[in-house]
PDB file of C-alpha atoms in Angstrom:
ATOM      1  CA  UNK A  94     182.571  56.708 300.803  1.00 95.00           C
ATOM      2  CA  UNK A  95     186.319  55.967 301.157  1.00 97.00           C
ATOM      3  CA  UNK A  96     188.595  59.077 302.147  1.00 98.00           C
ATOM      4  CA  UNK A  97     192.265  59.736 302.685  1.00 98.00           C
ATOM      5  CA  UNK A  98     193.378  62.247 304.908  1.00 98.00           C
ATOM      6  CA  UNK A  99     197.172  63.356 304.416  1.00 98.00           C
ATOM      7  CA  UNK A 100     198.987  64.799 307.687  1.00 97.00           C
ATOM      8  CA  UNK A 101     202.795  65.477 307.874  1.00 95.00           C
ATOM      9  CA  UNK A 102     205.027  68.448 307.930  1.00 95.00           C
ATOM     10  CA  UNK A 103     205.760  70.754 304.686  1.00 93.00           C
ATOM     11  CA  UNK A 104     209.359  71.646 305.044  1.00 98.00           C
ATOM     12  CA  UNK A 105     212.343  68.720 305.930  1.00 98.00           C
ATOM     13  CA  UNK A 106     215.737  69.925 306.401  1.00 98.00           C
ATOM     14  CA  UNK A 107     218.519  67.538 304.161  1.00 98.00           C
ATOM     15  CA  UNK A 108     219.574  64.746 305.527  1.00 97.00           C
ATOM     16  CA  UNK A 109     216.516  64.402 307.675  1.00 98.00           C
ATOM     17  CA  UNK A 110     213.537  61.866 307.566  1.00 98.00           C
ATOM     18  CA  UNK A 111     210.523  62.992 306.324  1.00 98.00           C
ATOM     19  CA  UNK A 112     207.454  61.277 307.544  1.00 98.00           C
ATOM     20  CA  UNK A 113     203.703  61.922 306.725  1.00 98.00           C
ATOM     21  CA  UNK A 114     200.538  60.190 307.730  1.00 98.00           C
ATOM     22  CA  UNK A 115     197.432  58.566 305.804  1.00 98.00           C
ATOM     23  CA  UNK A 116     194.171  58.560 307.654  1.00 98.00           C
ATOM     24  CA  UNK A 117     191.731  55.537 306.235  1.00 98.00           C
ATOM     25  CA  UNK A 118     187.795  56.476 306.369  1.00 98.00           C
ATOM     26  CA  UNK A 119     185.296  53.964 304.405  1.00 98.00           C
ATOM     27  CA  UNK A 120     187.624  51.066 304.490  1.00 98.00           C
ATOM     28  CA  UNK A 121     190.357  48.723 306.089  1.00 98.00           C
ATOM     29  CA  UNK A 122     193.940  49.032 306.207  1.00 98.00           C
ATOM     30  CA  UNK A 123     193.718  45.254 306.385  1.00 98.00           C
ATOM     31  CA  UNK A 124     191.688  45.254 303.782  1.00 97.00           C
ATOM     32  CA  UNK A 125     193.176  42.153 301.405  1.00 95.00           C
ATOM     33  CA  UNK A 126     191.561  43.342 298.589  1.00 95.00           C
ATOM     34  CA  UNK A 127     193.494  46.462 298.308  1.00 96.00           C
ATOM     35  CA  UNK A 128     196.700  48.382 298.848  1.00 96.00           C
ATOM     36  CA  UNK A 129     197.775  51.165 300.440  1.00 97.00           C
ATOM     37  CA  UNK A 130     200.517  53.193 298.547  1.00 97.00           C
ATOM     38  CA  UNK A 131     202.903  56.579 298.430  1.00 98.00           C
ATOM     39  CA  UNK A 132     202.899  58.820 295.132  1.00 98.00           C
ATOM     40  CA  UNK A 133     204.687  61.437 294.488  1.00 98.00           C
ATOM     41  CA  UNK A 134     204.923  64.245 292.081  1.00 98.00           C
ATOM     42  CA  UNK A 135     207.850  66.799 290.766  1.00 98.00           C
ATOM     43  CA  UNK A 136     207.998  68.357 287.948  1.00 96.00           C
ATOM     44  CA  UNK A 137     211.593  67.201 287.076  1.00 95.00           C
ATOM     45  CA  UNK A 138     210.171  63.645 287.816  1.00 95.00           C
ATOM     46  CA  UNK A 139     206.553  63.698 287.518  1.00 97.00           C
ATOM     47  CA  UNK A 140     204.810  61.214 288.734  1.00 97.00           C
ATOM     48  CA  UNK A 141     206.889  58.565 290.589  1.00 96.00           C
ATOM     49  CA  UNK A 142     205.344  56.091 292.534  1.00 95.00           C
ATOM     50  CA  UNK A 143     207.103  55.004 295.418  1.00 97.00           C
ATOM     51  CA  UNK A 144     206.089  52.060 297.901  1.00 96.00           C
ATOM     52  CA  UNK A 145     203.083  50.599 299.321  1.00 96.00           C
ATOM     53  CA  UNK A 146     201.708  48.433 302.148  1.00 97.00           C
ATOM     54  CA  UNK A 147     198.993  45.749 301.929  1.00 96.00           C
ATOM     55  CA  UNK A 148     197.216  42.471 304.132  1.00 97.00           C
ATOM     56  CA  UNK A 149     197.402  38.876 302.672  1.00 95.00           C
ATOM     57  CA  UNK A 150     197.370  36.892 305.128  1.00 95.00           C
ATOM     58  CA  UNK A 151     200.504  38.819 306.112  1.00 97.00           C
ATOM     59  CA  UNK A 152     201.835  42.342 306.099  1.00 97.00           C
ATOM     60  CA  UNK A 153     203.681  42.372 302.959  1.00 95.00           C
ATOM     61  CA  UNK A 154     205.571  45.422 301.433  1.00 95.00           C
ATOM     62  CA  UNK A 155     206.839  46.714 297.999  1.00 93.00           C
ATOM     63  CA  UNK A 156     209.137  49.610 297.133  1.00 95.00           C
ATOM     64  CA  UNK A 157     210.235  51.367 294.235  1.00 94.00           C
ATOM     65  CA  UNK A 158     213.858  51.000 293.146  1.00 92.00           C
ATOM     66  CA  UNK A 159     214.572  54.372 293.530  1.00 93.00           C
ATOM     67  CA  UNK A 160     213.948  54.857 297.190  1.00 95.00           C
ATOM     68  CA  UNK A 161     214.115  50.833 298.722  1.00 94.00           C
ATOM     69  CA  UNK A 162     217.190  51.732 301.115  1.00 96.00           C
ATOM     70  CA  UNK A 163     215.511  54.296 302.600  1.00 97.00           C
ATOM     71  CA  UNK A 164     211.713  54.308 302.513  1.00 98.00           C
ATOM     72  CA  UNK A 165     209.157  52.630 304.572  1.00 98.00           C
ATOM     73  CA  UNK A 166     205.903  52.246 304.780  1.00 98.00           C
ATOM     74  CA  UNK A 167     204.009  50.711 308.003  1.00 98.00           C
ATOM     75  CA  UNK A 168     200.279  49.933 308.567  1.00 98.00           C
ATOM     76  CA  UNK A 169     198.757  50.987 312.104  1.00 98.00           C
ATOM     77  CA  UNK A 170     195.627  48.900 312.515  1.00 98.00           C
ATOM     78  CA  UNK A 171     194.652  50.194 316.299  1.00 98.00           C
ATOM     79  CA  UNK A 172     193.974  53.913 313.964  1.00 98.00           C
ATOM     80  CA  UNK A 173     193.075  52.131 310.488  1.00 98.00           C
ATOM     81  CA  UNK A 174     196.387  54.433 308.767  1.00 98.00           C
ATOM     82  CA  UNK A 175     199.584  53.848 307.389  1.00 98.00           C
ATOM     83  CA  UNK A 176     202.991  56.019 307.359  1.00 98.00           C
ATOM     84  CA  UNK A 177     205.251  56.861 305.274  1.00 98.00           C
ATOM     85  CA  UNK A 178     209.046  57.524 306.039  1.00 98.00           C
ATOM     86  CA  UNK A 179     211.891  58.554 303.875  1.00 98.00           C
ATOM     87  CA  UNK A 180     215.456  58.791 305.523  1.00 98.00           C
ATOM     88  CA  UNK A 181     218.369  60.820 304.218  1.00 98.00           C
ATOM     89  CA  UNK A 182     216.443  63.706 302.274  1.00 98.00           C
ATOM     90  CA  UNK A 183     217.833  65.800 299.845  1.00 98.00           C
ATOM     91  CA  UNK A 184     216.288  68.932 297.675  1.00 97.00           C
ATOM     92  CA  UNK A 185     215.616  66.043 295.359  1.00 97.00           C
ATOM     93  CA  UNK A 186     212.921  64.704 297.298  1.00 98.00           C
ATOM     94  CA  UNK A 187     211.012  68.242 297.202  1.00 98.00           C
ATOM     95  CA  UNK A 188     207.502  66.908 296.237  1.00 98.00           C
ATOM     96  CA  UNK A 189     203.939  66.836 296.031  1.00 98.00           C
ATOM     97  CA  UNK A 190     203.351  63.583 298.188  1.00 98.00           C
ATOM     98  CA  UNK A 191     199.882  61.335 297.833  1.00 98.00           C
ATOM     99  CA  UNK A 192     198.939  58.391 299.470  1.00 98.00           C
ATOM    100  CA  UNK A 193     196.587  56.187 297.507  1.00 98.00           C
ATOM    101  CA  UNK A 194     194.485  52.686 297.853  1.00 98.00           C
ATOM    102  CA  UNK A 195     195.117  50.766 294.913  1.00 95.00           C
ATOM    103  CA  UNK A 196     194.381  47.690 293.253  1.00 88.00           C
ATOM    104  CA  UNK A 197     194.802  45.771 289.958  1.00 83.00           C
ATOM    105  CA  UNK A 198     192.962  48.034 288.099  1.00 81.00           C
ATOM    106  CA  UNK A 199     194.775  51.195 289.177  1.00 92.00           C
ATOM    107  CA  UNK A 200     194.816  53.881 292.151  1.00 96.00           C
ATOM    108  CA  UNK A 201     191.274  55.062 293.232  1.00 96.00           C
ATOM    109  CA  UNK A 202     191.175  57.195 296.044  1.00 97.00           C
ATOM    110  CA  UNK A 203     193.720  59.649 296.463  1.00 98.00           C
ATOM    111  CA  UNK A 204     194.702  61.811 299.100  1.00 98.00           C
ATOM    112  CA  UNK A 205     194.972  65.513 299.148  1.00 98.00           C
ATOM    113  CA  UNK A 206     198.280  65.907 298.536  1.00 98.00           C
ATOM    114  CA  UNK A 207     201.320  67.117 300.894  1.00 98.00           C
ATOM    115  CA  UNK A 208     203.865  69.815 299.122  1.00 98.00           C
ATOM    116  CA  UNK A 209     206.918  68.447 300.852  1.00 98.00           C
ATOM    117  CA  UNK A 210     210.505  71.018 300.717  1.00 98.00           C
ATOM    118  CA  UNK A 211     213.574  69.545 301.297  1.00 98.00           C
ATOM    119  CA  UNK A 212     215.499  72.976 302.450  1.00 97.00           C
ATOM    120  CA  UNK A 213     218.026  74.014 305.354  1.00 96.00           C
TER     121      UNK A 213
ATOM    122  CA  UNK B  47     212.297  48.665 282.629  1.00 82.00           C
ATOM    123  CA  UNK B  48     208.904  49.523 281.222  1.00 89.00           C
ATOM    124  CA  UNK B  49     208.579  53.347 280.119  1.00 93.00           C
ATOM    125  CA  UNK B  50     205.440  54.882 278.514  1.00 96.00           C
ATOM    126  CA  UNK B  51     205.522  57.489 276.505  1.00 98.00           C
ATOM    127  CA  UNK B  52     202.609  60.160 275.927  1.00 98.00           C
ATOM    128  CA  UNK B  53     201.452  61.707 272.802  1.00 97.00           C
ATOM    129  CA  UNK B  54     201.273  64.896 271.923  1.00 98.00           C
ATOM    130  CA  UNK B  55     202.820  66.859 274.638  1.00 98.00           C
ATOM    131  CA  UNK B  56     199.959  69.586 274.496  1.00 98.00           C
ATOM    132  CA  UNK B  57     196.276  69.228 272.398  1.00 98.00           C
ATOM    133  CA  UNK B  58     194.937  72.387 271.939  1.00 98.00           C
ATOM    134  CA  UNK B  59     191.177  71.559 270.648  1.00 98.00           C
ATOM    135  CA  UNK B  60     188.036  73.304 271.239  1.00 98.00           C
ATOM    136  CA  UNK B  61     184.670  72.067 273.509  1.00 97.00           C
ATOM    137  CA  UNK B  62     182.619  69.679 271.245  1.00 98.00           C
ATOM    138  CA  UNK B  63     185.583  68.354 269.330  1.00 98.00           C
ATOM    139  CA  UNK B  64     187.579  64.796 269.908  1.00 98.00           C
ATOM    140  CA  UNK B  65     190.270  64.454 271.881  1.00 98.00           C
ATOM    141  CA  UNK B  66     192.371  61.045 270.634  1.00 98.00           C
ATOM    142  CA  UNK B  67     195.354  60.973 273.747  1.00 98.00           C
ATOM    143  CA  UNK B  68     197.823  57.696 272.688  1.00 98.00           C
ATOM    144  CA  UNK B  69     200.340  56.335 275.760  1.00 98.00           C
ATOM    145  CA  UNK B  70     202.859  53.967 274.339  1.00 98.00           C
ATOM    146  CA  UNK B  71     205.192  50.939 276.419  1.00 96.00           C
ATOM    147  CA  UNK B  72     208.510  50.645 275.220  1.00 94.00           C
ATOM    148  CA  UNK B  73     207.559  46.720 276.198  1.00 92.00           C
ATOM    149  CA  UNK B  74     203.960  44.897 276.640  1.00 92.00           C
ATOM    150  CA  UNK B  75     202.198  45.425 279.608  1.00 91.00           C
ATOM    151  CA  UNK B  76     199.749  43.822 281.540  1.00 86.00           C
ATOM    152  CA  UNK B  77     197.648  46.485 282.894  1.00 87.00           C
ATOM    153  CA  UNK B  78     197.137  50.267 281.812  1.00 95.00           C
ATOM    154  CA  UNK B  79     195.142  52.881 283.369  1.00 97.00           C
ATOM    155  CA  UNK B  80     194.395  56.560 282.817  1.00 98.00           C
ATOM    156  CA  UNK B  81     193.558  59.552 285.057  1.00 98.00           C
ATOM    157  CA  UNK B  82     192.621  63.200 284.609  1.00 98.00           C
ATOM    158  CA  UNK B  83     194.316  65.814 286.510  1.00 98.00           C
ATOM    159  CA  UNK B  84     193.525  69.478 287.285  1.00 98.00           C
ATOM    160  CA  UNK B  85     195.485  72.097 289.011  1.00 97.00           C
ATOM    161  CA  UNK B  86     195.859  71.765 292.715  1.00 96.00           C
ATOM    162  CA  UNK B  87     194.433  68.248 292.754  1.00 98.00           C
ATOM    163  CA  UNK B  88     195.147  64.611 293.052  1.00 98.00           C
ATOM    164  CA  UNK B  89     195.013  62.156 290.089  1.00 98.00           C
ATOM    165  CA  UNK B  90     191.361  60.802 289.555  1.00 98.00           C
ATOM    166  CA  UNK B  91     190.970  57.511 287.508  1.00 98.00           C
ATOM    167  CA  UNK B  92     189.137  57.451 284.448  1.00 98.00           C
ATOM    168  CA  UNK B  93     190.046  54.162 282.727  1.00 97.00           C
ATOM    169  CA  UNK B  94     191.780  50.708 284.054  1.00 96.00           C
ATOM    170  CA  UNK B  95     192.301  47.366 282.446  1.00 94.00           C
ATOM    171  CA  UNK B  96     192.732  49.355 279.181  1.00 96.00           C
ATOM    172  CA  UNK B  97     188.785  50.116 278.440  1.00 96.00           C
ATOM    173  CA  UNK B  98     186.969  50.252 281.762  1.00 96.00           C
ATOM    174  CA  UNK B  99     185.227  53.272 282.871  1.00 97.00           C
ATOM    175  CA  UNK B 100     185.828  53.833 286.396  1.00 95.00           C
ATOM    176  CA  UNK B 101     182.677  54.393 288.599  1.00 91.00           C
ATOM    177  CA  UNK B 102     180.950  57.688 287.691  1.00 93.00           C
ATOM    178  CA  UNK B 103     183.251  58.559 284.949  1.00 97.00           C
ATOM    179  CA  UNK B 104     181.179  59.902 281.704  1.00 97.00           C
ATOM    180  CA  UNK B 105     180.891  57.415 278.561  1.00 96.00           C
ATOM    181  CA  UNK B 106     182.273  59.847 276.308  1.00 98.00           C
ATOM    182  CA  UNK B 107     185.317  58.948 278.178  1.00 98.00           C
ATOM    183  CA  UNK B 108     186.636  55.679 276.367  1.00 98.00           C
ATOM    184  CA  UNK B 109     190.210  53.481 276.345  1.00 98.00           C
ATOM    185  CA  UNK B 110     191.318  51.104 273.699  1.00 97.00           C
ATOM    186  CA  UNK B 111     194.231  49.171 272.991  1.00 97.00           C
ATOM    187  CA  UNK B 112     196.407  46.335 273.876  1.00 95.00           C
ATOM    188  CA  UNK B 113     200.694  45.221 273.952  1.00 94.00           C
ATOM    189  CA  UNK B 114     202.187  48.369 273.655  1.00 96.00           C
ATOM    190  CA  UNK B 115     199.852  51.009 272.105  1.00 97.00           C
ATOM    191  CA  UNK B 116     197.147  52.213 274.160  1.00 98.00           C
ATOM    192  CA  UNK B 117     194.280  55.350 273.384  1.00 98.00           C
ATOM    193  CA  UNK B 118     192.017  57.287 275.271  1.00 98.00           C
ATOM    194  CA  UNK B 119     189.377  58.755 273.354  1.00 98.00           C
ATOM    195  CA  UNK B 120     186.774  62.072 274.759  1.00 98.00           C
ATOM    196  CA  UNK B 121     184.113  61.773 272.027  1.00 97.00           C
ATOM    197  CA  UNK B 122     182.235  65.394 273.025  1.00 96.00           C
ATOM    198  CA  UNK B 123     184.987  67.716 275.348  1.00 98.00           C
ATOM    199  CA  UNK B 124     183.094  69.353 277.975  1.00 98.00           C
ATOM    200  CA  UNK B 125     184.811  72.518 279.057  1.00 97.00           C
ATOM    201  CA  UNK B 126     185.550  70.347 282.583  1.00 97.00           C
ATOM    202  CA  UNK B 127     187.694  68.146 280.361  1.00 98.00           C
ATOM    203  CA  UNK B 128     190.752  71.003 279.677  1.00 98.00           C
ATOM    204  CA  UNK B 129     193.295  69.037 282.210  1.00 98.00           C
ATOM    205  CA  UNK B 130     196.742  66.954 281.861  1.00 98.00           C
ATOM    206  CA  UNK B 131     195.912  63.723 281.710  1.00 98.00           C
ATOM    207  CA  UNK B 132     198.286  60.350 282.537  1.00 98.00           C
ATOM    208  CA  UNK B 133     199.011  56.789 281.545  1.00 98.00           C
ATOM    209  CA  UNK B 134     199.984  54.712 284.109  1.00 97.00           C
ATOM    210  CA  UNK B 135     201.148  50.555 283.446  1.00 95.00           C
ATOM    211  CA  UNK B 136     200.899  47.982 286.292  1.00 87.00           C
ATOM    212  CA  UNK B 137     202.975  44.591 286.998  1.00 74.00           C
ATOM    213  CA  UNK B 138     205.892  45.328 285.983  1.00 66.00           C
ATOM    214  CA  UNK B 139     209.469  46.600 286.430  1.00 61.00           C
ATOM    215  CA  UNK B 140     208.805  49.071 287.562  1.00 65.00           C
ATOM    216  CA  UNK B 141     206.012  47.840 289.474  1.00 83.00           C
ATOM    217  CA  UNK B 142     203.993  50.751 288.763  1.00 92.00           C
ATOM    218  CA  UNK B 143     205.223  53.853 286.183  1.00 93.00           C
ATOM    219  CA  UNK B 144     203.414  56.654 284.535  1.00 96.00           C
ATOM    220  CA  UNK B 145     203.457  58.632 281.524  1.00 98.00           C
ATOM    221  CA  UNK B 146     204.871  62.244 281.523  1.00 98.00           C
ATOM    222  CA  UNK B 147     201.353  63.350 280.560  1.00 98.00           C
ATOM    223  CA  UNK B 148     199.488  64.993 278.266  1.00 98.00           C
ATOM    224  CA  UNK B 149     198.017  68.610 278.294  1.00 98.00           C
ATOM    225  CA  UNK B 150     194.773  69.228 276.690  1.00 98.00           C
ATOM    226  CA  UNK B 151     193.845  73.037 276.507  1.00 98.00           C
ATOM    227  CA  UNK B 152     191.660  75.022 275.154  1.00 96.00           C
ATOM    228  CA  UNK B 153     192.133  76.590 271.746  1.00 94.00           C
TER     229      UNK B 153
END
C-alpha cells in the first residue's frame, strides 16, 4: 500500500529555512495521476494547506498565497520523494507539517506529521 | 476567496445516536471532501466529491449536498467515531481550504 515517510528537523531558528523530506513507498512521484502536497496545522491557523508538486507531462507547481515568495517544493525522482522548503521563518510558522498525495477527490495518504518550532 | 464554515463547534452525543456535521462555502464550490481526525494523527478521508465513501470507510459514514451547503451524516456512532472532523473545498481560490472543524465528543 502507499506510505509517506516524513523526515526533517523539529526546531528552526527565525529567519532560517526550514526544510523536511517526503519518502514515496507504493507509488510514483511522477505519477500524473496524482499530486504531491505540504499541509500544515496550528491551532491559531488550523489547517492551511500550503503547496504541492505534480508530473503532466512537465513538472508543474502550485503554492498557496500565503507562503508563494518563499516556499518550494521539488520532486527527486532518482529517490521517488519530494521536499519541502520554507525561507525566512518566523514563530508563525511553528507547525504540525504533513505531506500528502492528492487528487481531485481530496488528500489520501498522509504522512506522519513533523511538529516544526520556529524558536532562537 | 472561498471560506467554509463548520457547524456546531462541539457535538456532544452519545454511541448509537446521529451525528448530522454541516460545512458551509461562503461561495459554490466544485469539490468538497471530509476527514476524521484523532489526537496525534494525520487527517484520514472519509468522503470526496460530496457523497463518496473513501475506500474502507464504514457506510454509516454518508455526505450530501451541493453549491454551498454540504452534510456529513454518522447514522450509528461507534465509540471510534468521538474525533474532530474537517471540511475541506477544492478548485478554487484558495486552491485548497478547510473548515475550522468540528468536535464530536462523548456525552
Amino acid at each position: 500500500q502507499v506510505q509517506l515517510q516524513q523526515s526533517g528537523p523539529g526546531l528552526v531558528k527565525p529567519s532560517q529555512t526550514l526544510s523536511l523530506t517526503c519518502v514515496i513507498s507504493g507509488d510514483s512521484v511522477s505519477s500524473n495521476s496524482v499530486a504531491w502536497n505540504w499541509i500544515r496545522q496550528s491551532p491559531s491557523r488550523g489547517l492551511e494547506w500550503l503547496g504541492r508538486t505534480y508530473y503532466r507531462s512537465k513538472w508543474l507547481n502550485d503554492y498557496a498565497v500565503s507562503v508563494k515568495s518563499r516556499m518550494t517544493v521539488n520532486p527527486d525522482t532518482s529517490k521517488n520523494q519530494f521536499s519541502l522548503q520554507l525561507n525566512s521563518v518566523t514563530p508563525e510558522d511553528t507547525a504540525v507539517y504533513f505531506c500528502a498525495r492528492g487528487w481531485s477527490g481530496g488528500f489520501d495518504i498522509w504522512g506522519q506529521g513533523t511538529m516544526v518550532t520556529v524558536s532562537s | 476567496e472561498i471560506v467554509l464554515t463548520q457547524s456546531p463547534g462541539t457535538l456532544s452525543l452519545s454511541p448509537g445516536e446521529r451525528a448530522t456535521l454541516s460545512c458551509r462555502a461562503s461561495q459554490s464550490v466544485s469539490s468538497l471532501a471530509w476527514y476524521q481526525q484523532k489526537p496525534g494523527q494525520a487527517p484520514r478521508l472519509l468522503i470526496h466529491g460530496a457523497s463518496s465513501r473513501a475506500t474502507v470507510i464504514p457506510d454509516r459514514f454518508s455526505g450530501s449536498g451541493s453549491g454551498t451547503d454540504f452534510t456529513l451524516t454518522i447514522s450509528r456512532l461507534e465509540p471510534e467515531d468521538f474525533a474532530v472532523y474537517y471540511c475541506q473545498q477544492y478548485g478554487s481560490s484558495p486552491k485548497f481550504s478547510f473548515g475550522q472543524g468540528t468536535k464530536l465528543e462523548i456525552k
